[in-house]
mmCIF file of C-alpha atoms and ligand atoms in Angstrom:
data_model
loop_
_atom_site.group_PDB
_atom_site.id
_atom_site.type_symbol
_atom_site.label_atom_id
_atom_site.label_comp_id
_atom_site.label_asym_id
_atom_site.label_seq_id
_atom_site.Cartn_x
_atom_site.Cartn_y
_atom_site.Cartn_z
ATOM 1 C CA MET A 1 -35.189 -33.539 -1.394
ATOM 2 C CA ASP A 2 -34.032 -33.217 -4.930
ATOM 3 C CA ASN A 3 -33.328 -30.002 -6.779
ATOM 4 C CA LEU A 4 -36.346 -30.393 -9.079
ATOM 5 C CA THR A 5 -38.896 -30.219 -6.299
ATOM 6 C CA ASN A 6 -36.875 -27.719 -4.269
ATOM 7 C CA PRO A 7 -34.906 -25.563 -6.688
ATOM 8 C CA GLN A 8 -31.961 -23.601 -5.348
ATOM 9 C CA PRO A 9 -32.171 -19.853 -5.945
ATOM 10 C CA ALA A 10 -29.870 -18.874 -8.790
ATOM 11 C CA ALA A 11 -26.683 -17.261 -7.556
ATOM 12 C CA ALA A 12 -26.585 -13.520 -8.237
ATOM 13 C CA PRO A 13 -24.210 -12.774 -11.114
ATOM 14 C CA THR A 14 -20.936 -11.199 -10.023
ATOM 15 C CA LEU A 15 -20.709 -7.673 -11.351
ATOM 16 C CA GLN A 16 -17.354 -6.586 -12.689
ATOM 17 C CA PRO A 17 -16.111 -3.355 -11.110
ATOM 18 C CA LEU A 18 -15.235 -0.631 -13.610
ATOM 19 C CA LEU A 19 -13.003 1.182 -11.118
ATOM 20 C CA GLY A 20 -9.431 0.033 -11.706
ATOM 21 C CA MET A 21 -9.959 -0.762 -15.396
ATOM 22 C CA SER A 22 -7.454 0.791 -17.780
ATOM 23 C CA LEU A 23 -8.463 2.570 -20.974
ATOM 24 C CA ASP A 24 -7.345 -0.518 -22.840
ATOM 25 C CA GLN A 25 -9.534 -2.810 -20.760
ATOM 26 C CA LEU A 26 -12.523 -0.487 -21.128
ATOM 27 C CA GLN A 27 -12.027 -0.467 -24.903
ATOM 28 C CA GLN A 28 -12.063 -4.274 -24.874
ATOM 29 C CA LEU A 29 -15.239 -4.204 -22.802
ATOM 30 C CA CYS A 30 -16.867 -1.789 -25.265
ATOM 31 C CA ALA A 31 -15.858 -3.988 -28.206
ATOM 32 C CA ALA A 32 -17.277 -7.085 -26.495
ATOM 33 C CA GLU A 33 -20.562 -5.337 -25.708
ATOM 34 C CA GLY A 34 -20.984 -3.639 -29.092
ATOM 35 C CA LEU A 35 -20.446 -0.130 -27.699
ATOM 36 C CA PRO A 36 -18.532 2.480 -29.692
ATOM 37 C CA ARG A 37 -14.798 2.642 -28.937
ATOM 38 C CA PHE A 38 -15.023 6.293 -27.813
ATOM 39 C CA ALA A 39 -17.355 5.223 -24.996
ATOM 40 C CA ALA A 40 -14.269 3.856 -23.176
ATOM 41 C CA LYS A 41 -12.731 7.350 -23.019
ATOM 42 C CA GLN A 42 -16.036 8.742 -21.792
ATOM 43 C CA MET A 43 -16.165 6.064 -19.082
ATOM 44 C CA CYS A 44 -12.626 6.955 -17.941
ATOM 45 C CA ASP A 45 -13.716 10.558 -17.627
ATOM 46 C CA TRP A 46 -16.757 9.607 -15.532
ATOM 47 C CA LEU A 47 -14.772 7.191 -13.378
ATOM 48 C CA TYR A 48 -11.512 9.031 -12.822
ATOM 49 C CA ASN A 49 -12.353 12.722 -13.305
ATOM 50 C CA LYS A 50 -15.952 13.093 -12.323
ATOM 51 C CA HIS A 51 -15.967 10.283 -9.735
ATOM 52 C CA VAL A 52 -19.485 9.047 -10.401
ATOM 53 C CA ASP A 53 -20.767 6.291 -8.189
ATOM 54 C CA THR A 54 -23.452 4.910 -10.487
ATOM 55 C CA ILE A 55 -23.370 3.787 -14.109
ATOM 56 C CA ASP A 56 -26.605 5.703 -14.670
ATOM 57 C CA ALA A 57 -24.752 8.946 -13.931
ATOM 58 C CA MET A 58 -22.638 8.464 -17.099
ATOM 59 C CA THR A 59 -25.125 10.574 -18.978
ATOM 60 C CA ASN A 60 -23.320 10.883 -22.303
ATOM 61 C CA LEU A 61 -23.571 7.121 -22.790
ATOM 62 C CA SER A 62 -26.777 5.997 -24.447
ATOM 63 C CA LEU A 63 -29.547 4.664 -22.227
ATOM 64 C CA LYS A 64 -29.155 1.287 -23.902
ATOM 65 C CA ALA A 65 -25.401 1.257 -23.222
ATOM 66 C CA ARG A 66 -25.933 2.193 -19.588
ATOM 67 C CA SER A 67 -28.547 -0.456 -19.017
ATOM 68 C CA ARG A 68 -26.379 -3.154 -20.642
ATOM 69 C CA LEU A 69 -23.369 -2.070 -18.572
ATOM 70 C CA ALA A 70 -25.448 -2.101 -15.397
ATOM 71 C CA GLU A 71 -26.352 -5.755 -16.084
ATOM 72 C CA ILE A 72 -22.717 -6.870 -16.048
ATOM 73 C CA CYS A 73 -20.740 -4.171 -14.235
ATOM 74 C CA CYS A 74 -20.753 -1.962 -11.177
ATOM 75 C CA ILE A 75 -18.680 1.091 -10.401
ATOM 76 C CA GLY A 76 -16.824 -0.600 -7.532
ATOM 77 C CA ARG A 77 -17.147 2.230 -5.033
ATOM 78 C CA SER A 78 -18.139 1.775 -1.411
ATOM 79 C CA GLU A 79 -18.063 4.193 1.498
ATOM 80 C CA PRO A 80 -15.850 3.517 4.513
ATOM 81 C CA VAL A 81 -17.791 1.806 7.301
ATOM 82 C CA ASN A 82 -15.934 3.592 10.068
ATOM 83 C CA CYS A 83 -13.545 6.460 10.675
ATOM 84 C CA GLN A 84 -11.453 7.139 13.784
ATOM 85 C CA VAL A 85 -9.790 10.505 14.259
ATOM 86 C CA SER A 86 -6.542 10.911 16.171
ATOM 87 C CA ARG A 87 -5.807 13.916 18.339
ATOM 88 C CA ASP A 88 -3.067 14.797 15.801
ATOM 89 C CA GLY A 89 -5.618 14.912 12.953
ATOM 90 C CA THR A 90 -4.715 11.520 11.446
ATOM 91 C CA LYS A 91 -7.796 9.577 10.313
ATOM 92 C CA LYS A 92 -8.119 5.829 10.078
ATOM 93 C CA TYR A 93 -10.770 4.544 7.680
ATOM 94 C CA LEU A 94 -12.225 1.068 7.707
ATOM 95 C CA PHE A 95 -13.541 -0.502 4.477
ATOM 96 C CA ARG A 96 -15.194 -3.800 3.762
ATOM 97 C CA LYS A 97 -13.468 -6.121 1.312
ATOM 98 C CA SER A 98 -15.940 -6.147 -1.578
ATOM 99 C CA ASP A 99 -15.868 -9.893 -2.273
ATOM 100 C CA ASP A 100 -15.824 -10.891 1.398
ATOM 101 C CA PRO A 101 -17.863 -8.574 3.648
ATOM 102 C CA GLN A 102 -16.565 -10.350 6.760
ATOM 103 C CA GLN A 103 -13.106 -8.959 6.060
ATOM 104 C CA PHE A 104 -12.078 -5.375 6.689
ATOM 105 C CA ILE A 105 -9.166 -3.315 5.543
ATOM 106 C CA GLU A 106 -7.807 -0.014 6.774
ATOM 107 C CA SER A 107 -6.397 3.137 5.222
ATOM 108 C CA VAL A 108 -4.815 6.035 7.052
ATOM 109 C CA PHE A 109 -5.067 9.685 6.028
ATOM 110 C CA ILE A 110 -2.184 11.770 7.377
ATOM 111 C CA PRO A 111 -2.649 15.537 6.991
ATOM 112 C CA ASP A 112 0.294 17.913 7.097
ATOM 113 C CA ALA A 113 0.524 21.648 6.498
ATOM 114 C CA ASP A 114 1.366 21.238 2.823
ATOM 115 C CA ARG A 115 0.621 17.554 2.178
ATOM 116 C CA GLY A 116 -2.133 15.028 2.487
ATOM 117 C CA THR A 117 -0.854 11.448 2.444
ATOM 118 C CA LEU A 118 -3.008 8.347 2.279
ATOM 119 C CA CYS A 119 -1.557 5.016 3.368
ATOM 120 C CA VAL A 120 -3.508 2.276 1.556
ATOM 121 C CA SER A 121 -3.814 -1.476 2.060
ATOM 122 C CA CYS A 122 -3.384 -4.008 -0.732
ATOM 123 C CA GLN A 123 -4.428 -7.169 1.126
ATOM 124 C CA ALA A 124 -6.679 -8.160 4.019
ATOM 125 C CA GLY A 125 -4.085 -9.373 6.509
ATOM 126 C CA CYS A 126 -0.695 -10.437 5.236
ATOM 127 C CA ARG A 127 1.233 -13.652 4.744
ATOM 128 C CA MET A 128 4.718 -12.246 5.299
ATOM 129 C CA GLY A 129 4.521 -12.952 9.038
ATOM 130 C CA CYS A 130 6.729 -10.130 10.350
ATOM 131 C CA ARG A 131 6.770 -10.828 14.071
ATOM 132 C CA PHE A 132 6.402 -7.231 15.236
ATOM 133 C CA CYS A 133 3.427 -6.415 12.993
ATOM 134 C CA VAL A 134 -0.207 -6.606 14.113
ATOM 135 C CA THR A 135 -1.366 -7.213 10.526
ATOM 136 C CA GLY A 136 1.174 -10.008 10.079
ATOM 137 C CA GLN A 137 -0.008 -11.727 13.261
ATOM 138 C CA GLN A 138 -3.543 -11.900 11.883
ATOM 139 C CA GLY A 139 -2.697 -14.134 8.962
ATOM 140 C CA PHE A 140 -3.872 -13.723 5.402
ATOM 141 C CA HIS A 141 -7.465 -13.145 4.337
ATOM 142 C CA GLY A 142 -7.141 -12.406 0.643
ATOM 143 C CA SER A 143 -5.734 -9.914 -1.809
ATOM 144 C CA LEU A 144 -7.595 -6.786 -2.839
ATOM 145 C CA SER A 145 -8.778 -6.110 -6.355
ATOM 146 C CA ALA A 146 -7.572 -2.942 -8.080
ATOM 147 C CA ALA A 147 -11.081 -1.586 -7.450
ATOM 148 C CA ASP A 148 -10.774 -2.205 -3.702
ATOM 149 C CA ILE A 149 -7.349 -0.555 -3.648
ATOM 150 C CA LEU A 150 -8.507 2.511 -5.587
ATOM 151 C CA ASN A 151 -11.759 2.720 -3.663
ATOM 152 C CA GLN A 152 -9.741 3.585 -0.544
ATOM 153 C CA ILE A 153 -8.429 6.628 -2.417
ATOM 154 C CA PHE A 154 -11.610 7.660 -4.219
ATOM 155 C CA SER A 155 -14.067 7.195 -1.380
ATOM 156 C CA ILE A 156 -12.611 9.287 1.430
ATOM 157 C CA PRO A 157 -13.831 12.845 1.977
ATOM 158 C CA GLU A 158 -10.223 14.092 1.758
ATOM 159 C CA PHE A 159 -9.749 12.870 -1.818
ATOM 160 C CA ASP A 160 -9.235 16.412 -3.152
ATOM 161 C CA ARG A 161 -6.566 17.087 -0.512
ATOM 162 C CA LEU A 162 -4.419 14.084 -1.385
ATOM 163 C CA THR A 163 -0.917 14.867 -2.564
ATOM 164 C CA ASN A 164 0.653 11.443 -1.957
ATOM 165 C CA VAL A 165 -0.297 7.794 -1.726
ATOM 166 C CA VAL A 166 1.867 5.204 0.008
ATOM 167 C CA PHE A 167 1.261 1.461 -0.267
ATOM 168 C CA MET A 168 2.306 0.796 3.332
ATOM 169 C CA GLY A 169 -0.948 -0.351 4.911
ATOM 170 C CA MET A 170 -2.052 -3.954 5.337
ATOM 171 C CA GLY A 171 -0.397 -6.506 3.068
ATOM 172 C CA GLU A 172 2.700 -6.926 0.922
ATOM 173 C CA PRO A 173 2.367 -5.123 -2.441
ATOM 174 C CA MET A 174 4.680 -7.560 -4.270
ATOM 175 C CA ASP A 175 2.343 -10.369 -3.195
ATOM 176 C CA ASN A 176 -0.524 -8.680 -5.074
ATOM 177 C CA LEU A 177 1.498 -7.014 -7.765
ATOM 178 C CA ASP A 178 -0.942 -7.185 -10.702
ATOM 179 C CA ASN A 179 -3.567 -5.239 -8.791
ATOM 180 C CA VAL A 180 -1.042 -2.818 -7.301
ATOM 181 C CA LEU A 181 0.315 -2.074 -10.794
ATOM 182 C CA ARG A 182 -3.196 -1.636 -12.185
ATOM 183 C CA SER A 183 -3.916 0.839 -9.383
ATOM 184 C CA THR A 184 -0.714 2.825 -9.890
ATOM 185 C CA GLU A 185 -1.399 2.881 -13.635
ATOM 186 C CA VAL A 186 -4.824 4.460 -13.057
ATOM 187 C CA LEU A 187 -3.274 6.984 -10.656
ATOM 188 C CA THR A 188 -0.560 8.033 -13.110
ATOM 189 C CA ALA A 189 -2.042 7.527 -16.614
ATOM 190 C CA PRO A 190 -3.352 10.487 -18.631
ATOM 191 C CA TYR A 191 -6.745 8.743 -18.863
ATOM 192 C CA GLY A 192 -6.742 8.332 -15.055
ATOM 193 C CA LEU A 193 -5.687 10.865 -12.426
ATOM 194 C CA GLY A 194 -2.525 11.870 -14.303
ATOM 195 C CA TRP A 195 -0.429 12.012 -11.131
ATOM 196 C CA SER A 196 3.352 12.065 -11.279
ATOM 197 C CA PRO A 197 4.749 8.682 -10.101
ATOM 198 C CA LYS A 198 6.797 10.737 -7.620
ATOM 199 C CA ARG A 199 3.621 11.086 -5.565
ATOM 200 C CA ILE A 200 3.409 7.332 -5.001
ATOM 201 C CA THR A 201 5.580 5.058 -2.833
ATOM 202 C CA VAL A 202 5.238 1.286 -2.792
ATOM 203 C CA SER A 203 6.755 -0.666 0.070
ATOM 204 C CA THR A 204 8.032 -4.228 0.235
ATOM 205 C CA VAL A 205 9.830 -6.584 2.575
ATOM 206 C CA GLY A 206 11.928 -7.458 -0.481
ATOM 207 C CA ILE A 207 10.153 -10.156 -2.487
ATOM 208 C CA ILE A 208 12.816 -10.221 -5.183
ATOM 209 C CA PRO A 209 10.890 -11.478 -8.267
ATOM 210 C CA GLY A 210 8.031 -9.036 -7.615
ATOM 211 C CA LEU A 211 10.390 -6.189 -6.788
ATOM 212 C CA LYS A 212 12.311 -6.728 -10.030
ATOM 213 C CA ARG A 213 9.101 -6.719 -12.050
ATOM 214 C CA PHE A 214 7.927 -3.626 -10.211
ATOM 215 C CA LEU A 215 11.215 -1.777 -10.799
ATOM 216 C CA ASP A 216 11.076 -2.646 -14.501
ATOM 217 C CA SER A 217 7.465 -1.662 -15.044
ATOM 218 C CA SER A 218 6.830 1.337 -12.762
ATOM 219 C CA SER A 219 8.495 4.656 -11.950
ATOM 220 C CA CYS A 220 6.978 5.015 -8.489
ATOM 221 C CA HIS A 221 9.224 5.322 -5.445
ATOM 222 C CA VAL A 222 10.158 2.178 -3.521
ATOM 223 C CA ALA A 223 10.480 1.660 0.243
ATOM 224 C CA VAL A 224 12.133 -1.517 1.497
ATOM 225 C CA SER A 225 11.408 -2.703 5.041
ATOM 226 C CA LEU A 226 14.870 -3.475 6.346
ATOM 227 C CA HIS A 227 14.709 -3.453 10.168
ATOM 228 C CA ASN A 228 17.986 -5.345 10.692
ATOM 229 C CA PRO A 229 21.106 -5.562 8.502
ATOM 230 C CA PHE A 230 22.300 -8.909 9.934
ATOM 231 C CA ALA A 231 20.808 -11.902 8.106
ATOM 232 C CA ALA A 232 20.304 -14.185 11.111
ATOM 233 C CA GLU A 233 18.852 -11.423 13.287
ATOM 234 C CA ARG A 234 16.587 -10.169 10.494
ATOM 235 C CA GLU A 235 15.245 -13.666 9.914
ATOM 236 C CA GLU A 236 14.206 -13.815 13.579
ATOM 237 C CA ILE A 237 11.737 -10.989 13.019
ATOM 238 C CA MET A 238 11.095 -11.271 9.258
ATOM 239 C CA PRO A 239 10.636 -14.807 7.893
ATOM 240 C CA MET A 240 10.946 -13.563 4.298
ATOM 241 C CA GLN A 241 14.648 -12.943 4.959
ATOM 242 C CA ARG A 242 15.263 -16.660 4.399
ATOM 243 C CA PRO A 243 14.024 -16.908 0.785
ATOM 244 C CA TYR A 244 14.945 -13.311 -0.057
ATOM 245 C CA PRO A 245 18.062 -12.206 1.873
ATOM 246 C CA ILE A 246 18.415 -8.459 2.313
ATOM 247 C CA ALA A 247 21.923 -8.595 0.773
ATOM 248 C CA ASP A 248 20.352 -9.937 -2.461
ATOM 249 C CA VAL A 249 17.615 -7.286 -2.328
ATOM 250 C CA VAL A 250 20.246 -4.547 -2.052
ATOM 251 C CA SER A 251 22.270 -6.139 -4.896
ATOM 252 C CA LEU A 252 19.178 -5.998 -7.093
ATOM 253 C CA LEU A 253 18.566 -2.356 -6.185
ATOM 254 C CA ARG A 254 22.165 -1.495 -7.064
ATOM 255 C CA GLN A 255 21.425 -2.485 -10.668
ATOM 256 C CA TYR A 256 19.075 0.505 -11.061
ATOM 257 C CA ASP A 257 19.802 4.211 -11.348
ATOM 258 C CA TRP A 258 18.631 6.154 -8.297
ATOM 259 C CA SER A 259 20.201 9.485 -9.137
ATOM 260 C CA GLY A 260 17.103 10.760 -10.964
ATOM 261 C CA GLN A 261 13.548 11.419 -9.851
ATOM 262 C CA ARG A 262 12.834 7.987 -8.475
ATOM 263 C CA ARG A 263 13.773 7.346 -4.857
ATOM 264 C CA ILE A 264 14.589 4.308 -2.797
ATOM 265 C CA SER A 265 14.194 4.431 0.958
ATOM 266 C CA PHE A 266 14.734 1.848 3.658
ATOM 267 C CA GLU A 267 12.337 1.647 6.576
ATOM 268 C CA TYR A 268 13.995 0.767 9.870
ATOM 269 C CA THR A 269 11.736 0.285 12.880
ATOM 270 C CA MET A 270 13.808 0.583 16.028
ATOM 271 C CA PHE A 271 13.458 -2.057 18.752
ATOM 272 C CA ARG A 272 15.209 -1.599 22.053
ATOM 273 C CA ASP A 273 18.238 -3.913 22.474
ATOM 274 C CA LEU A 274 17.395 -5.741 19.244
ATOM 275 C CA ASN A 275 18.514 -3.620 16.324
ATOM 276 C CA ASP A 276 19.494 -0.253 17.799
ATOM 277 C CA ASP A 277 23.154 -0.817 18.633
ATOM 278 C CA THR A 278 26.165 0.880 16.997
ATOM 279 C CA ARG A 279 27.129 -2.446 15.404
ATOM 280 C CA HIS A 280 23.761 -2.411 13.582
ATOM 281 C CA ALA A 281 24.384 1.134 12.422
ATOM 282 C CA ALA A 282 27.881 0.183 11.226
ATOM 283 C CA GLU A 283 26.552 -2.859 9.339
ATOM 284 C CA LEU A 284 23.816 -0.754 7.758
ATOM 285 C CA VAL A 285 26.468 1.658 6.500
ATOM 286 C CA ARG A 286 28.420 -1.283 5.049
ATOM 287 C CA LEU A 287 25.300 -2.748 3.418
ATOM 288 C CA LEU A 288 24.125 0.494 1.839
ATOM 289 C CA LYS A 289 27.467 2.151 1.079
ATOM 290 C CA GLY A 290 27.433 3.943 -2.260
ATOM 291 C CA LEU A 291 23.713 3.359 -2.879
ATOM 292 C CA TYR A 292 21.812 6.605 -3.433
ATOM 293 C CA CYS A 293 19.118 6.123 -0.784
ATOM 294 C CA ARG A 294 17.619 7.271 2.485
ATOM 295 C CA VAL A 295 16.994 5.424 5.752
ATOM 296 C CA ASN A 296 13.848 6.303 7.705
ATOM 297 C CA LEU A 297 13.933 5.380 11.367
ATOM 298 C CA ILE A 298 10.496 4.521 12.752
ATOM 299 C CA ARG A 299 9.527 4.510 16.391
ATOM 300 C CA PHE A 300 8.051 1.133 17.398
ATOM 301 C CA HIS A 301 4.665 1.332 19.096
ATOM 302 C CA SER A 302 4.839 -1.119 21.922
ATOM 303 C CA SER A 303 1.806 -2.895 23.369
ATOM 304 C CA PRO A 304 1.415 -5.359 26.252
ATOM 305 C CA ASP A 305 0.982 -8.337 23.894
ATOM 306 C CA THR A 306 4.295 -7.967 22.104
ATOM 307 C CA PRO A 307 7.774 -8.776 23.432
ATOM 308 C CA PHE A 308 9.270 -5.899 21.422
ATOM 309 C CA ARG A 309 10.145 -2.633 23.118
ATOM 310 C CA THR A 310 10.645 0.904 21.898
ATOM 311 C CA SER A 311 14.130 2.402 21.542
ATOM 312 C CA SER A 312 14.652 5.641 23.431
ATOM 313 C CA THR A 313 14.636 8.940 21.573
ATOM 314 C CA GLN A 314 18.272 9.398 22.532
ATOM 315 C CA THR A 315 19.222 6.022 21.014
ATOM 316 C CA MET A 316 17.316 6.833 17.842
ATOM 317 C CA GLU A 317 19.042 10.176 17.504
ATOM 318 C CA ARG A 318 22.457 8.592 18.082
ATOM 319 C CA PHE A 319 21.699 5.960 15.429
ATOM 320 C CA ARG A 320 20.553 8.630 12.973
ATOM 321 C CA ASP A 321 23.634 10.767 13.610
ATOM 322 C CA TYR A 322 25.954 7.779 13.104
ATOM 323 C CA LEU A 323 24.400 6.996 9.708
ATOM 324 C CA ASN A 324 24.492 10.610 8.562
ATOM 325 C CA ALA A 325 28.098 10.969 9.713
ATOM 326 C CA HIS A 326 29.037 7.884 7.688
ATOM 327 C CA GLY A 327 27.439 8.946 4.430
ATOM 328 C CA VAL A 328 23.957 7.346 4.676
ATOM 329 C CA THR A 329 21.160 9.920 4.694
ATOM 330 C CA CYS A 330 18.918 9.173 7.652
ATOM 331 C CA THR A 331 15.882 10.800 9.247
ATOM 332 C CA ILE A 332 13.575 9.923 12.119
ATOM 333 C CA ARG A 333 10.054 9.666 10.784
ATOM 334 C CA ALA A 334 7.416 11.532 12.766
ATOM 335 C CA SER A 335 4.945 9.150 14.342
ATOM 336 C CA ARG A 336 1.279 9.758 13.581
ATOM 337 C CA GLY A 337 -2.034 8.376 14.789
ATOM 338 C CA GLU A 338 -0.682 6.199 17.576
ATOM 339 C CA ASP A 339 -3.736 6.786 19.789
ATOM 340 C CA ILE A 340 -6.076 5.265 17.151
ATOM 341 C CA MET A 341 -3.756 2.346 16.285
ATOM 342 C CA ALA A 342 -3.047 3.935 12.903
ATOM 343 C CA ALA A 343 0.734 4.014 13.147
ATOM 344 C CA CYS A 344 3.081 1.694 11.275
ATOM 345 C CA GLY A 345 2.523 -1.999 12.001
ATOM 346 C CA LEU A 346 -0.669 -1.405 14.013
ATOM 347 C CA LEU A 347 -3.365 -1.911 11.352
ATOM 348 C CA ALA A 348 -5.629 -4.716 12.443
ATOM 349 C CA GLY A 349 -8.643 -4.262 10.162
ATOM 350 C CA GLN A 350 -11.131 -4.762 12.956
ATOM 351 C CA ASN A 351 -14.628 -3.368 12.847
ATOM 352 C CA LYS A 352 -15.136 -1.700 16.180
ATOM 353 C CA GLY A 353 -17.769 0.643 14.787
HETATM 354 FE FE1 LIG B 1 2.986 -7.782 6.128
HETATM 355 FE FE2 LIG B 1 4.137 -5.374 6.180
HETATM 356 FE FE3 LIG B 1 3.166 -6.447 8.420
HETATM 357 FE FE4 LIG B 1 5.359 -7.497 7.319
HETATM 358 S S1 LIG B 1 5.151 -5.442 8.192
HETATM 359 S S2 LIG B 1 3.574 -8.647 8.103
HETATM 360 S S3 LIG B 1 4.908 -7.223 5.140
HETATM 361 S S4 LIG B 1 1.961 -5.844 6.621
#
């Protein structure tokens, strides 16, 4: 049959999400649509202060402006499709990826007495392939838009309790840097949430070109996933070691000033008999000597389908004490949400709801 006798339904136009747009971008949108320039400021206020979830709720825009905007844009908000609560109070939220409803992403809310931290995802899956990571084993299913990143923050019931956001969920932030930077801009800009960049930490395995661009264009904290100071051993568990050796990552970091507000930390997941020996601690000290930084030791959450095993508490404490005694500040990070697979490296983005 040809298309004349059996016409295909016209594809629905893709609506552009307003969430994640900067003041500048909203001004360009207003100019293109013949709206007054001040409407962009009003839209920022509705989006980032008042948290509206419909364009119609932007009541100080004219009816005509709202109806034109609704033809081409959407807010970009969507509720989580599932929430699991850990016995320690940690909550894991599941969201649909807006441009691919078959894909899910996860965010983890971690409440503390005086803090509320949200760990957000920047990609569905990940292409970095770290061997110990559940997300990495799933492969890559697409990067998130700035709207999808910010939606994780704006659409949880704990939004008003958030004190910190960490980009340590699914995906590698330097592999989706434009959208990560757009998100952090909205979080920190006066037209957005106006947060201090000190409230935001962005992690990376050490993708050097992206990391350099990030360091030059953002003041947020940085966390580098280190996990082994020896090149050959690190490459066994982190394929990105080959193109971007950790020694080169540390050399790059040494070119920046870390004595001020901005912090650099190194994440070190401890695997029994793999990276928890004194020789690893000694090499870490050599690698990081003189760099103003902190090492966070993370307990590995073992499961039957992984060959990796958890270091004992005693080994972790010995490792920590060695680093501290040799001039590298080191802490053991408290583990949260293990019973709901919300801990580091366990985010699978599966809809079990
Ligand atoms: Fe990707 Fe991070 Fe997992 Fe590595 S640890 S595969 S970078 S999500």
